[in-house]
mmCIF file of C-alpha atoms in Angstrom:
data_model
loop_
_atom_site.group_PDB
_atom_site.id
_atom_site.type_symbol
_atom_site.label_atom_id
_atom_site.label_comp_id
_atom_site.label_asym_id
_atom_site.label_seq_id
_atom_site.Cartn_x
_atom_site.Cartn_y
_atom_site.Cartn_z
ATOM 1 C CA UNK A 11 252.595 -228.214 -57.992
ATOM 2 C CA UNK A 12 253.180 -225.001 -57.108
ATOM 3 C CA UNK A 13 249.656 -224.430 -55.369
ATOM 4 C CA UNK A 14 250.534 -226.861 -53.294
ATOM 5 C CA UNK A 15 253.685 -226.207 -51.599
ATOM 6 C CA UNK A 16 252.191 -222.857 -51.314
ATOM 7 C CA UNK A 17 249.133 -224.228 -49.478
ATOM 8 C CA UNK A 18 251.289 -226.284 -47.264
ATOM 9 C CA UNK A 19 253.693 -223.405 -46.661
ATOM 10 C CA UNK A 20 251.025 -221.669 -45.704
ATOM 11 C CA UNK A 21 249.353 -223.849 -43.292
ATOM 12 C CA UNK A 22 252.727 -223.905 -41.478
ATOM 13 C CA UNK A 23 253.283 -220.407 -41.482
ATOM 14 C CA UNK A 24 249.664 -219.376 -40.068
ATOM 15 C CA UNK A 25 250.504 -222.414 -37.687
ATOM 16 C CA UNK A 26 253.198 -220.409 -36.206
ATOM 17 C CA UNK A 27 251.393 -216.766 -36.259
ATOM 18 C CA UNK A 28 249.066 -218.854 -34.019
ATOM 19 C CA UNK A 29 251.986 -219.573 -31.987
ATOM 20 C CA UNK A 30 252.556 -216.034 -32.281
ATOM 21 C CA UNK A 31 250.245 -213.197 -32.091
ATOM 22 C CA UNK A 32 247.928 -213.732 -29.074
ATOM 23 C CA UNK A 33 244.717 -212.855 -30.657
ATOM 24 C CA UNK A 34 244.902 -216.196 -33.416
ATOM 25 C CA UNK A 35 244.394 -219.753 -32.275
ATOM 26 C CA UNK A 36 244.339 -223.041 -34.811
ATOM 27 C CA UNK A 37 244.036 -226.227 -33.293
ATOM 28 C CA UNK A 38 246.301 -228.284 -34.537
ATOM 29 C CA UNK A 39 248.604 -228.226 -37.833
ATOM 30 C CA UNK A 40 246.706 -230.438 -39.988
ATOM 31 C CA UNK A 41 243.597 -227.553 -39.033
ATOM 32 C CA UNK A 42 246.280 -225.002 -40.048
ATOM 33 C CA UNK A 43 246.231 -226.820 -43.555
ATOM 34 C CA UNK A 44 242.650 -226.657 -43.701
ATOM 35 C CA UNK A 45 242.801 -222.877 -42.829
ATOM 36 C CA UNK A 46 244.940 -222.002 -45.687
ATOM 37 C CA UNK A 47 242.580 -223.904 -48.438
ATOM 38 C CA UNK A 48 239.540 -222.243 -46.931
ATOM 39 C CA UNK A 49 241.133 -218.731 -47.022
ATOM 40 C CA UNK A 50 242.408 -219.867 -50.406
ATOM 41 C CA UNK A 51 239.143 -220.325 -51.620
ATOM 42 C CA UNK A 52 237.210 -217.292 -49.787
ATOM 43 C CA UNK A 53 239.876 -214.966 -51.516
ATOM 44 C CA UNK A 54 239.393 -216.498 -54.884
ATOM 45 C CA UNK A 55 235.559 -216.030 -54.655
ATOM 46 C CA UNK A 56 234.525 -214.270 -52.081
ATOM 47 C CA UNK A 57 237.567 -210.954 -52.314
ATOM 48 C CA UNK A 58 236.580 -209.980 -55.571
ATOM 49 C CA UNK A 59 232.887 -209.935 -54.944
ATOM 50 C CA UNK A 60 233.083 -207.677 -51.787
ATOM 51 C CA UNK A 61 236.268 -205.452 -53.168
ATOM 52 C CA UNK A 62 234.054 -204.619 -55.881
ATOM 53 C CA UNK A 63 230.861 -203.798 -53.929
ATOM 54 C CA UNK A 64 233.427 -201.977 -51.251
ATOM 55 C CA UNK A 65 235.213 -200.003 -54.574
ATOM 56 C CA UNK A 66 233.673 -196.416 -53.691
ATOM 57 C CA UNK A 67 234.535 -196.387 -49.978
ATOM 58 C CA UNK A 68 238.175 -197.958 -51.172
ATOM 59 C CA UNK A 69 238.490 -195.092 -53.390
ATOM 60 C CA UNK A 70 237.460 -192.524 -50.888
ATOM 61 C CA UNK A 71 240.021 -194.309 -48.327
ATOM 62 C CA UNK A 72 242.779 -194.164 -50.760
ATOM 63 C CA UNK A 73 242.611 -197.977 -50.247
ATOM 64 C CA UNK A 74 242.784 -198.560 -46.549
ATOM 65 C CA UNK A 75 239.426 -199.913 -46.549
ATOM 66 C CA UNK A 76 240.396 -202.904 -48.738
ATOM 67 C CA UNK A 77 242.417 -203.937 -45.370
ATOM 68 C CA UNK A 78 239.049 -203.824 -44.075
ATOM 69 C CA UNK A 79 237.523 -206.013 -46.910
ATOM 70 C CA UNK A 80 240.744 -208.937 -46.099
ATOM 71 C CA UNK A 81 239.723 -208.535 -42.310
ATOM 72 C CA UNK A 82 236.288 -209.473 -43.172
ATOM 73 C CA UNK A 83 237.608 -212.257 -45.096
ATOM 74 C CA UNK A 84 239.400 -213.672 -42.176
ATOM 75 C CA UNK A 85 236.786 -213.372 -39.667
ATOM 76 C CA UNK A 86 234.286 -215.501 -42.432
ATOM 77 C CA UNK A 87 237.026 -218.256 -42.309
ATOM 78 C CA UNK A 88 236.883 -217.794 -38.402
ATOM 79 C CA UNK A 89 232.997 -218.006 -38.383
ATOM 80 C CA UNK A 90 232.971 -221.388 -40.982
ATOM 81 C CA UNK A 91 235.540 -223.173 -38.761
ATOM 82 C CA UNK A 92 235.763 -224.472 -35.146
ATOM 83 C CA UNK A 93 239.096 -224.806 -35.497
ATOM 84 C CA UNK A 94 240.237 -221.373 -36.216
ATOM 85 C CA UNK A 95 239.721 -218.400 -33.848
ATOM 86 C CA UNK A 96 240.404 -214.840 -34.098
ATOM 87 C CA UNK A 97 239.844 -212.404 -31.158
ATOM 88 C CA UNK A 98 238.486 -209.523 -33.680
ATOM 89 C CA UNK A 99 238.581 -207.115 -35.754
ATOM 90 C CA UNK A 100 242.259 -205.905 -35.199
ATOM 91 C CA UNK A 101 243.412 -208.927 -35.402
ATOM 92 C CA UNK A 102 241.773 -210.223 -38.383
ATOM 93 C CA UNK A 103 243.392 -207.392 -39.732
ATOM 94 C CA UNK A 104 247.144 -207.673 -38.606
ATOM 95 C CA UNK A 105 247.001 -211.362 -39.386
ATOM 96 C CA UNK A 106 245.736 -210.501 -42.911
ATOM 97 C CA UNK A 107 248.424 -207.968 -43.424
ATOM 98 C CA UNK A 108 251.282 -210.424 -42.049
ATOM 99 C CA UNK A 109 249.741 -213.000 -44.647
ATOM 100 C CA UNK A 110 249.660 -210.994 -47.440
ATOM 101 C CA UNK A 111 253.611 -209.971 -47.043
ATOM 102 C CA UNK A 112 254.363 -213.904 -46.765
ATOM 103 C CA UNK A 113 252.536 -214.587 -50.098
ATOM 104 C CA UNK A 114 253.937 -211.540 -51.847
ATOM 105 C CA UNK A 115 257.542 -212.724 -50.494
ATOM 106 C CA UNK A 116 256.226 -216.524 -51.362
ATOM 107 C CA UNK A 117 254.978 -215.803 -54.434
ATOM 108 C CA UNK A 118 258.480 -214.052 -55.602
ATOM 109 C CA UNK A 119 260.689 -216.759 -54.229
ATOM 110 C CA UNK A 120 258.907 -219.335 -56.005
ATOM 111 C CA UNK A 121 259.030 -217.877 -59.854
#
């Protein structure tokens, strides 16, 4: 139960960064939705896979380049859907970073 509502609180809440930041564009709501399963997914096979291959740089970085790694992440969700735009790089980037904050803050309000 609790994936869900965090899938659905998601989809709204990358709904309204689309609203927001002017580098992001979903189509509609219900896309939003969609969005947040296919990140979902990416980051529960795709993260792990390129964190690990990215570990020395990481390291070296003193783990700014894993930003990097959740940017690329992003812009593979922008490249599988038509619905779902981002203008780049920086972007991909600052919307990761707002994203993660909302699931850290999601994932402690819901416990």
């Amino acid at each position: 139960m609790k994936t869900i509502i965090k899938i659905v609180l998601n989809g709204v809440f990358i709904f309204f960064l689309s609203q927001w930041l002017p580098g992001i564009s979903v189509t509609s709501l219900e896309a939003s939705f969609i969005v947040a399963i296919v990140l979902g997914l990416l980051n529960a096979v795709l993260a792990p896979i390129l964190q690990l291959l990215a570990l020395p740089v990481t390291i070296l970085t003193l783990g700014l380049f894993a930003l990097v790694v959740n940017g690329a992440i992003v812009l593979i969700a922008d490249a599988l859907m038509d619905s779902f735009a981002v203008a780049g790089w920086l972007m991909a980037i600052v919307f990761s970073i707002i994203m993660a904050v909302f699931n850290s803050v999601l994932s402690g309000i819901l416990k």
